[in-house]
């Protein structure tokens, strides 16, 4: 027979199964493509969301950083004196029972400090309490610590007048300060000198201010151990305070000035007594800050070369006199303070220097000069490296009659 053999039922079922399997594979492929598209879209959405979150996070961090820096600068400014160059006295009254916050507001309203809230936080952080009521005279150049110590010591029951304040000029020595106190207050000159010579009182201060006064306590042949440490400034002199209270306030002010520099002094291989001694000479030898910085280096050069400092200021202190001209005979005075005869720094400071003089010693201007002389007419200072050059300058600007 030529008739074609019909496919068996099994063959036909196999073909159907193959057809169904092929359709299933095509359907799965379609599902896979759709799933991939959805996943791609989800990834794209995730990237957009992550980018938004990243931008928002950076923005929040920037804003937080700006606020933190602004807050830090604001508080830091509030901790500093309102105006370090403004020495005018402002009288304020602190009523009985005033809180730290209320006192801060009073000081801010009186334009003594920058911000009363910062004062409140500062006093609480430092655990400063026992502020007393009364009338006070503060100046905008005072630090929060200085103001706080005044408030702890107590004010006056009556409004203060000019007779209640004492201004110590820069470069005054102990004897000059004693005379000034006798003139401006009810205290006597000899009483102040007695306090200056009181070793027990000095030891109390040294315990209270070890970084400041330890070197002074170790010094030999000093006339007054506190010479150089009575900071020139304006102080309130109250009737209910002792001379010891006033001196402590002066020493405390010096300590506040030097506190940021104690580590620097050690790094330079100096001690506080040496710094204050040179500063007391620089205070009188130089008028401008640029000259003070150069003169300080000249002194350092001479000390390193083991040359006497030969400062007329030392001769006047040794003589206990204040006069215009130092003679050759004066330079032969027998005293440890005579730096024409004795090399090195001498026993200690010759007066009480300003902050500018102290900073000039801590940051002198580099020079190879060993001599300086001032024109007696103009006050301009001239420097020289050799003795011959120096003598020519002396002849030209000092000995030459004009």
Tab-separated table of C-alpha atoms in Angstrom:
chain	number	residue	atom	x	y	z
A	1	UNK	CA	0.000	0.000	0.000
A	2	UNK	CA	1.238	3.490	-0.914
A	3	UNK	CA	-0.938	5.331	1.533
A	4	UNK	CA	1.020	7.435	4.028
A	5	UNK	CA	1.100	6.179	7.541
A	6	UNK	CA	-0.806	8.471	9.886
A	7	UNK	CA	1.182	9.860	12.844
A	8	UNK	CA	0.486	7.992	15.962
A	9	UNK	CA	-1.356	9.523	18.842
A	10	UNK	CA	1.910	9.623	20.816
A	11	UNK	CA	3.630	11.513	18.081
A	12	UNK	CA	0.866	14.083	17.964
A	13	UNK	CA	0.906	14.481	21.758
A	14	UNK	CA	4.664	15.045	21.667
A	15	UNK	CA	4.263	17.805	19.128
A	16	UNK	CA	1.619	19.485	21.319
A	17	UNK	CA	3.892	19.289	24.313
A	18	UNK	CA	6.718	20.851	22.306
A	19	UNK	CA	4.379	23.606	21.177
A	20	UNK	CA	3.234	24.291	24.726
A	21	UNK	CA	6.824	24.295	25.988
A	22	UNK	CA	7.815	26.769	23.307
A	23	UNK	CA	4.889	29.027	24.222
A	24	UNK	CA	5.872	28.823	27.890
A	25	UNK	CA	9.451	29.781	27.101
A	26	UNK	CA	8.263	32.748	25.048
A	27	UNK	CA	5.962	33.799	27.935
A	28	UNK	CA	8.820	33.509	30.456
A	29	UNK	CA	11.017	35.570	28.175
A	30	UNK	CA	8.331	38.210	28.016
A	31	UNK	CA	7.993	38.127	31.845
A	32	UNK	CA	11.781	38.351	32.260
A	33	UNK	CA	11.994	41.418	30.000
A	34	UNK	CA	9.120	43.081	31.884
A	35	UNK	CA	10.776	42.252	35.233
A	36	UNK	CA	14.106	43.642	34.050
A	37	UNK	CA	12.454	46.845	32.972
A	38	UNK	CA	10.767	47.178	36.356
A	39	UNK	CA	14.012	46.471	38.168
A	40	UNK	CA	15.815	49.036	36.010
A	41	UNK	CA	13.117	51.582	36.799
A	42	UNK	CA	13.343	50.771	40.507
A	43	UNK	CA	17.135	51.174	40.404
A	44	UNK	CA	16.729	54.492	38.655
A	45	UNK	CA	14.235	55.624	41.287
A	46	UNK	CA	16.582	54.423	44.041
A	47	UNK	CA	19.444	56.425	42.555
A	48	UNK	CA	17.290	59.555	42.450
A	49	UNK	CA	16.172	59.018	46.049
A	50	UNK	CA	19.763	58.424	47.202
A	51	UNK	CA	20.906	61.558	45.421
A	52	UNK	CA	18.138	63.597	47.079
A	53	UNK	CA	18.995	62.161	50.513
A	54	UNK	CA	22.702	62.853	49.901
A	55	UNK	CA	22.026	66.458	48.871
A	56	UNK	CA	19.714	66.985	51.853
A	57	UNK	CA	22.285	65.458	54.239
A	58	UNK	CA	25.074	67.644	52.877
A	59	UNK	CA	22.806	70.671	53.115
A	60	UNK	CA	21.894	69.874	56.733
A	61	UNK	CA	25.571	69.337	57.613
A	62	UNK	CA	26.541	72.635	55.982
A	63	UNK	CA	23.786	74.517	57.818
A	64	UNK	CA	24.729	72.799	61.084
A	65	UNK	CA	28.390	73.661	60.494
A	66	UNK	CA	27.563	77.299	59.781
A	67	UNK	CA	25.407	77.476	62.922
A	68	UNK	CA	28.127	75.797	65.003
A	69	UNK	CA	30.853	78.138	63.714
A	70	UNK	CA	28.609	81.171	64.160
A	71	UNK	CA	27.717	80.053	67.663
A	72	UNK	CA	31.355	79.431	68.536
A	73	UNK	CA	32.417	82.819	67.171
A	74	UNK	CA	29.570	84.512	69.014
A	75	UNK	CA	30.456	82.897	72.359
A	76	UNK	CA	34.188	83.398	71.797
A	77	UNK	CA	33.620	87.094	71.088
A	78	UNK	CA	31.465	87.346	74.198
A	79	UNK	CA	34.281	85.927	76.335
A	80	UNK	CA	36.730	88.614	75.239
A	81	UNK	CA	36.780	92.214	76.500
A	82	UNK	CA	34.243	94.411	74.744
A	83	UNK	CA	37.009	96.807	73.680
A	84	UNK	CA	40.576	96.093	74.843
A	85	UNK	CA	41.578	99.690	74.043
A	86	UNK	CA	38.753	101.346	75.971
A	87	UNK	CA	39.883	102.100	79.541
A	88	UNK	CA	37.035	104.424	80.491
A	89	UNK	CA	35.297	103.496	83.731
A	90	UNK	CA	31.595	102.709	83.717
A	91	UNK	CA	29.770	102.715	87.051
A	92	UNK	CA	27.112	100.045	87.541
A	93	UNK	CA	24.971	99.082	90.501
A	94	UNK	CA	24.344	95.440	91.341
A	95	UNK	CA	21.197	95.202	93.507
A	96	UNK	CA	21.077	92.775	96.418
A	97	UNK	CA	19.921	89.301	95.415
A	98	UNK	CA	20.797	89.710	91.720
A	99	UNK	CA	21.296	86.443	89.826
A	100	UNK	CA	24.249	85.858	87.491
A	101	UNK	CA	21.925	86.369	84.537
A	102	UNK	CA	20.626	89.662	85.947
A	103	UNK	CA	24.189	90.862	86.626
A	104	UNK	CA	25.107	89.940	83.048
A	105	UNK	CA	22.180	92.011	81.753
A	106	UNK	CA	23.271	94.959	83.934
A	107	UNK	CA	26.816	94.758	82.567
A	108	UNK	CA	25.560	94.457	78.989
A	109	UNK	CA	23.201	97.419	79.405
A	110	UNK	CA	26.109	99.421	80.852
A	111	UNK	CA	28.191	98.551	77.763
A	112	UNK	CA	30.820	96.851	79.896
A	113	UNK	CA	30.509	93.412	78.262
A	114	UNK	CA	29.279	92.208	74.909
A	115	UNK	CA	26.598	89.727	75.974
A	116	UNK	CA	24.901	89.107	79.317
A	117	UNK	CA	23.863	85.560	78.387
A	118	UNK	CA	27.486	84.600	77.656
A	119	UNK	CA	28.473	86.075	81.034
A	120	UNK	CA	25.801	83.948	82.691
A	121	UNK	CA	26.995	80.739	80.972
A	122	UNK	CA	30.652	81.593	81.672
A	123	UNK	CA	30.134	82.143	85.398
A	124	UNK	CA	28.100	78.941	85.716
A	125	UNK	CA	30.644	76.914	83.732
A	126	UNK	CA	33.439	78.275	85.955
A	127	UNK	CA	31.243	77.777	89.042
A	128	UNK	CA	31.705	81.435	89.994
A	129	UNK	CA	29.389	82.383	92.835
A	130	UNK	CA	29.147	84.715	95.831
A	131	UNK	CA	28.774	87.847	93.709
A	132	UNK	CA	28.080	90.758	96.020
A	133	UNK	CA	25.811	93.738	95.719
A	134	UNK	CA	27.077	97.305	95.508
A	135	UNK	CA	28.433	99.955	93.181
A	136	UNK	CA	31.276	99.010	90.837
A	137	UNK	CA	33.415	100.735	88.231
A	138	UNK	CA	34.291	98.511	85.277
A	139	UNK	CA	35.863	99.294	81.928
A	140	UNK	CA	35.197	97.671	78.519
A	141	UNK	CA	38.807	96.436	78.369
A	142	UNK	CA	38.280	94.101	81.342
A	143	UNK	CA	37.926	90.334	80.872
A	144	UNK	CA	34.998	88.351	82.275
A	145	UNK	CA	37.375	86.806	84.801
A	146	UNK	CA	38.540	90.222	86.035
A	147	UNK	CA	34.955	91.425	86.340
A	148	UNK	CA	33.944	88.255	88.185
A	149	UNK	CA	36.744	88.628	90.721
A	150	UNK	CA	35.700	92.236	91.358
A	151	UNK	CA	32.126	91.092	91.917
A	152	UNK	CA	33.277	88.433	94.386
A	153	UNK	CA	35.323	90.952	96.375
A	154	UNK	CA	32.339	93.241	96.761
A	155	UNK	CA	31.379	96.728	95.696
A	156	UNK	CA	30.860	100.018	97.457
A	157	UNK	CA	27.722	100.785	99.445
A	158	UNK	CA	27.779	104.327	98.022
A	159	UNK	CA	28.231	105.517	94.417
A	160	UNK	CA	31.896	105.779	93.496
A	161	UNK	CA	33.647	108.973	92.461
A	162	UNK	CA	37.023	109.633	90.829
A	163	UNK	CA	38.821	109.447	94.175
A	164	UNK	CA	37.894	105.752	94.374
A	165	UNK	CA	39.878	104.709	91.329
A	166	UNK	CA	43.615	104.321	90.975
A	167	UNK	CA	45.367	104.365	87.607
A	168	UNK	CA	48.875	102.895	87.651
A	169	UNK	CA	50.845	104.183	84.634
A	170	UNK	CA	52.935	101.805	82.536
A	171	UNK	CA	56.537	101.614	83.681
A	172	UNK	CA	55.954	102.796	87.256
A	173	UNK	CA	58.150	101.060	89.830
A	174	UNK	CA	57.115	100.072	93.360
A	175	UNK	CA	58.259	103.357	94.926
A	176	UNK	CA	56.322	105.392	92.365
A	177	UNK	CA	53.212	103.282	92.874
A	178	UNK	CA	53.551	103.729	96.642
A	179	UNK	CA	53.669	107.521	96.224
A	180	UNK	CA	50.681	107.424	93.876
A	181	UNK	CA	48.644	105.354	96.333
A	182	UNK	CA	49.472	107.763	99.156
A	183	UNK	CA	48.329	110.653	96.972
A	184	UNK	CA	45.124	109.102	95.610
A	185	UNK	CA	43.895	107.047	98.580
A	186	UNK	CA	43.826	107.023	102.364
A	187	UNK	CA	46.694	104.517	102.485
A	188	UNK	CA	50.209	105.642	103.425
A	189	UNK	CA	53.309	105.134	101.304
A	190	UNK	CA	55.176	103.335	104.066
A	191	UNK	CA	52.267	100.945	104.527
A	192	UNK	CA	52.429	99.941	100.876
A	193	UNK	CA	56.210	99.467	101.056
A	194	UNK	CA	55.684	97.310	104.130
A	195	UNK	CA	53.329	95.066	102.128
A	196	UNK	CA	55.935	94.837	99.371
A	197	UNK	CA	58.509	93.574	101.886
A	198	UNK	CA	56.161	91.140	103.613
A	199	UNK	CA	57.609	87.700	102.790
A	200	UNK	CA	54.632	85.857	104.319
A	201	UNK	CA	52.240	87.779	102.086
A	202	UNK	CA	54.438	87.068	99.069
A	203	UNK	CA	54.438	83.344	99.906
A	204	UNK	CA	50.630	83.421	99.997
A	205	UNK	CA	50.567	84.988	96.549
A	206	UNK	CA	53.146	82.510	95.257
A	207	UNK	CA	50.926	79.641	96.410
A	208	UNK	CA	47.993	81.263	94.644
A	209	UNK	CA	49.956	82.077	91.448
A	210	UNK	CA	52.780	79.507	91.219
A	211	UNK	CA	53.353	79.857	87.465
A	212	UNK	CA	53.767	83.601	87.837
A	213	UNK	CA	55.737	84.015	91.066
A	214	UNK	CA	57.839	80.887	91.617
A	215	UNK	CA	60.831	82.355	89.754
A	216	UNK	CA	60.499	85.647	91.618
A	217	UNK	CA	60.503	83.697	94.872
A	218	UNK	CA	63.780	82.003	93.892
A	219	UNK	CA	65.513	85.248	92.878
A	220	UNK	CA	68.343	86.619	95.024
A	221	UNK	CA	69.210	90.198	96.009
A	222	UNK	CA	65.870	91.617	94.858
A	223	UNK	CA	64.682	94.897	96.319
A	224	UNK	CA	60.993	93.999	96.054
A	225	UNK	CA	59.868	90.517	95.018
A	226	UNK	CA	56.674	91.899	93.493
A	227	UNK	CA	58.483	94.506	91.372
A	228	UNK	CA	57.375	93.849	87.810
A	229	UNK	CA	54.209	91.985	88.806
A	230	UNK	CA	51.955	94.923	89.699
A	231	UNK	CA	50.227	95.329	86.354
A	232	UNK	CA	49.722	98.936	85.188
A	233	UNK	CA	45.968	99.450	84.897
A	234	UNK	CA	43.025	101.213	86.547
A	235	UNK	CA	41.812	99.718	89.818
A	236	UNK	CA	38.921	100.431	92.163
A	237	UNK	CA	40.031	101.264	95.697
A	238	UNK	CA	37.229	100.628	98.173
A	239	UNK	CA	37.238	101.740	101.781
A	240	UNK	CA	36.415	98.236	102.955
A	241	UNK	CA	39.415	96.681	101.205
A	242	UNK	CA	42.964	96.302	102.424
A	243	UNK	CA	46.224	97.079	100.642
A	244	UNK	CA	46.725	93.330	100.324
A	245	UNK	CA	43.439	93.136	98.392
A	246	UNK	CA	44.619	95.864	96.007
A	247	UNK	CA	48.022	94.227	95.472
A	248	UNK	CA	46.383	90.839	94.904
A	249	UNK	CA	44.222	92.414	92.216
A	250	UNK	CA	47.320	93.846	90.500
A	251	UNK	CA	49.148	90.506	90.627
A	252	UNK	CA	46.058	88.665	89.399
A	253	UNK	CA	45.870	90.973	86.380
A	254	UNK	CA	49.513	90.231	85.538
A	255	UNK	CA	48.786	86.514	85.811
A	256	UNK	CA	45.862	86.822	83.416
A	257	UNK	CA	48.080	88.613	80.902
A	258	UNK	CA	50.812	85.964	81.102
A	259	UNK	CA	48.675	82.813	81.338
A	260	UNK	CA	48.531	82.239	77.542
A	261	UNK	CA	52.333	82.497	77.332
A	262	UNK	CA	53.708	80.311	80.149
A	263	UNK	CA	54.362	77.356	77.824
A	264	UNK	CA	55.960	79.659	75.231
A	265	UNK	CA	58.295	81.078	77.882
A	266	UNK	CA	59.499	77.568	78.755
A	267	UNK	CA	59.943	76.664	75.085
A	268	UNK	CA	62.218	79.687	74.681
A	269	UNK	CA	64.381	78.466	77.552
A	270	UNK	CA	63.461	81.482	79.694
A	271	UNK	CA	61.760	81.897	83.036
A	272	UNK	CA	59.106	84.411	84.023
A	273	UNK	CA	61.506	86.540	86.063
A	274	UNK	CA	63.805	86.955	83.048
A	275	UNK	CA	60.919	87.859	80.756
A	276	UNK	CA	59.564	90.456	83.157
A	277	UNK	CA	63.053	91.874	83.739
A	278	UNK	CA	63.713	92.415	80.029
A	279	UNK	CA	60.166	93.733	79.561
A	280	UNK	CA	60.768	96.307	82.312
A	281	UNK	CA	63.843	97.558	80.414
A	282	UNK	CA	62.114	97.473	77.030
A	283	UNK	CA	59.218	99.447	78.547
A	284	UNK	CA	61.501	102.417	79.264
A	285	UNK	CA	63.975	102.076	76.376
A	286	UNK	CA	61.459	101.933	73.509
A	287	UNK	CA	58.460	104.082	72.687
A	288	UNK	CA	57.025	102.396	69.593
A	289	UNK	CA	56.242	98.693	69.477
A	290	UNK	CA	58.570	98.178	66.513
A	291	UNK	CA	61.457	99.673	68.517
A	292	UNK	CA	60.566	97.632	71.574
A	293	UNK	CA	60.728	94.414	69.560
A	294	UNK	CA	64.129	95.346	68.093
A	295	UNK	CA	65.529	96.455	71.443
A	296	UNK	CA	64.387	93.175	72.999
A	297	UNK	CA	66.420	91.256	70.417
A	298	UNK	CA	69.450	93.513	70.973
A	299	UNK	CA	69.289	92.586	74.674
A	300	UNK	CA	69.026	88.889	73.805
A	301	UNK	CA	72.035	89.230	71.480
A	302	UNK	CA	74.096	90.851	74.212
A	303	UNK	CA	73.148	88.203	76.773
A	304	UNK	CA	74.066	85.419	74.345
A	305	UNK	CA	77.412	87.139	73.720
A	306	UNK	CA	77.892	87.499	77.518
A	307	UNK	CA	77.952	91.274	77.190
A	308	UNK	CA	76.484	93.517	79.932
A	309	UNK	CA	73.135	94.987	78.917
A	310	UNK	CA	74.389	98.487	79.846
A	311	UNK	CA	70.915	99.946	80.241
A	312	UNK	CA	70.652	103.345	81.909
A	313	UNK	CA	67.340	102.167	83.365
A	314	UNK	CA	69.250	99.711	85.542
A	315	UNK	CA	71.531	102.505	86.845
A	316	UNK	CA	68.620	104.743	87.796
A	317	UNK	CA	66.969	101.861	89.627
A	318	UNK	CA	70.214	101.006	91.404
A	319	UNK	CA	70.544	104.661	92.461
A	320	UNK	CA	66.891	104.882	93.459
A	321	UNK	CA	66.599	108.106	91.473
A	322	UNK	CA	64.686	109.407	88.472
A	323	UNK	CA	66.774	111.859	86.459
A	324	UNK	CA	67.375	112.761	82.831
A	325	UNK	CA	71.108	112.102	82.471
A	326	UNK	CA	73.207	109.167	83.693
A	327	UNK	CA	76.856	110.063	84.323
A	328	UNK	CA	79.938	107.876	84.057
A	329	UNK	CA	80.240	107.947	87.841
A	330	UNK	CA	76.647	106.711	88.127
A	331	UNK	CA	77.548	103.626	86.103
A	332	UNK	CA	79.987	102.604	88.833
A	333	UNK	CA	77.300	102.351	91.563
A	334	UNK	CA	77.735	99.260	93.708
A	335	UNK	CA	74.472	97.381	93.206
A	336	UNK	CA	73.366	94.002	91.812
A	337	UNK	CA	70.966	96.044	89.665
A	338	UNK	CA	73.889	97.797	87.896
A	339	UNK	CA	73.848	96.166	84.459
A	340	UNK	CA	76.857	98.176	83.310
A	341	UNK	CA	79.009	96.193	85.721
A	342	UNK	CA	77.045	92.947	86.072
A	343	UNK	CA	76.249	90.714	83.110
A	344	UNK	CA	72.994	88.831	82.643
A	345	UNK	CA	69.525	89.903	83.658
A	346	UNK	CA	70.248	91.178	87.150
A	347	UNK	CA	68.096	90.300	90.201
A	348	UNK	CA	64.743	91.142	88.660
A	349	UNK	CA	62.458	93.740	87.039
A	350	UNK	CA	63.177	97.473	87.296
A	351	UNK	CA	59.539	98.604	86.934
A	352	UNK	CA	56.123	97.212	86.088
A	353	UNK	CA	55.890	96.774	82.309
A	354	UNK	CA	52.911	96.953	79.993
A	355	UNK	CA	51.511	94.041	77.997
A	356	UNK	CA	53.096	95.486	74.841
A	357	UNK	CA	56.566	95.394	76.413
A	358	UNK	CA	56.030	91.809	77.570
A	359	UNK	CA	54.915	90.735	74.095
A	360	UNK	CA	57.928	92.480	72.546
A	361	UNK	CA	60.208	90.247	74.635
A	362	UNK	CA	58.232	87.131	73.693
A	363	UNK	CA	58.227	88.005	69.992
A	364	UNK	CA	61.303	90.145	69.238
A	365	UNK	CA	62.316	91.296	65.753
A	366	UNK	CA	65.353	89.419	64.459
A	367	UNK	CA	68.473	91.574	64.180
A	368	UNK	CA	72.239	91.121	64.447
A	369	UNK	CA	72.688	94.466	66.206
A	370	UNK	CA	74.270	94.797	69.658
A	371	UNK	CA	73.782	98.521	70.266
A	372	UNK	CA	71.064	101.154	70.045
A	373	UNK	CA	70.821	104.844	70.825
A	374	UNK	CA	67.960	107.328	70.664
A	375	UNK	CA	68.132	110.786	69.141
A	376	UNK	CA	67.610	113.045	72.157
A	377	UNK	CA	65.662	115.506	69.989
A	378	UNK	CA	63.332	113.278	67.965
A	379	UNK	CA	63.355	110.082	70.012
A	380	UNK	CA	64.140	108.045	66.900
A	381	UNK	CA	66.191	104.934	67.734
A	382	UNK	CA	69.292	103.991	65.737
A	383	UNK	CA	70.902	100.549	65.822
A	384	UNK	CA	74.466	99.346	65.273
A	385	UNK	CA	76.270	96.034	65.033
A	386	UNK	CA	79.688	97.271	66.166
A	387	UNK	CA	80.862	99.540	68.964
A	388	UNK	CA	82.531	101.880	66.433
A	389	UNK	CA	79.275	102.331	64.529
A	390	UNK	CA	77.456	102.877	67.805
A	391	UNK	CA	79.843	105.615	68.936
A	392	UNK	CA	79.435	107.413	65.621
A	393	UNK	CA	75.665	107.399	66.184
A	394	UNK	CA	76.097	108.617	69.760
A	395	UNK	CA	78.306	111.474	68.555
A	396	UNK	CA	75.837	112.386	65.842
A	397	UNK	CA	72.539	112.133	67.726
A	398	UNK	CA	73.447	112.609	71.397
A	399	UNK	CA	76.674	114.577	71.823
A	400	UNK	CA	76.237	116.861	68.829
A	401	UNK	CA	74.635	120.143	69.881
A	402	UNK	CA	71.783	121.076	67.604
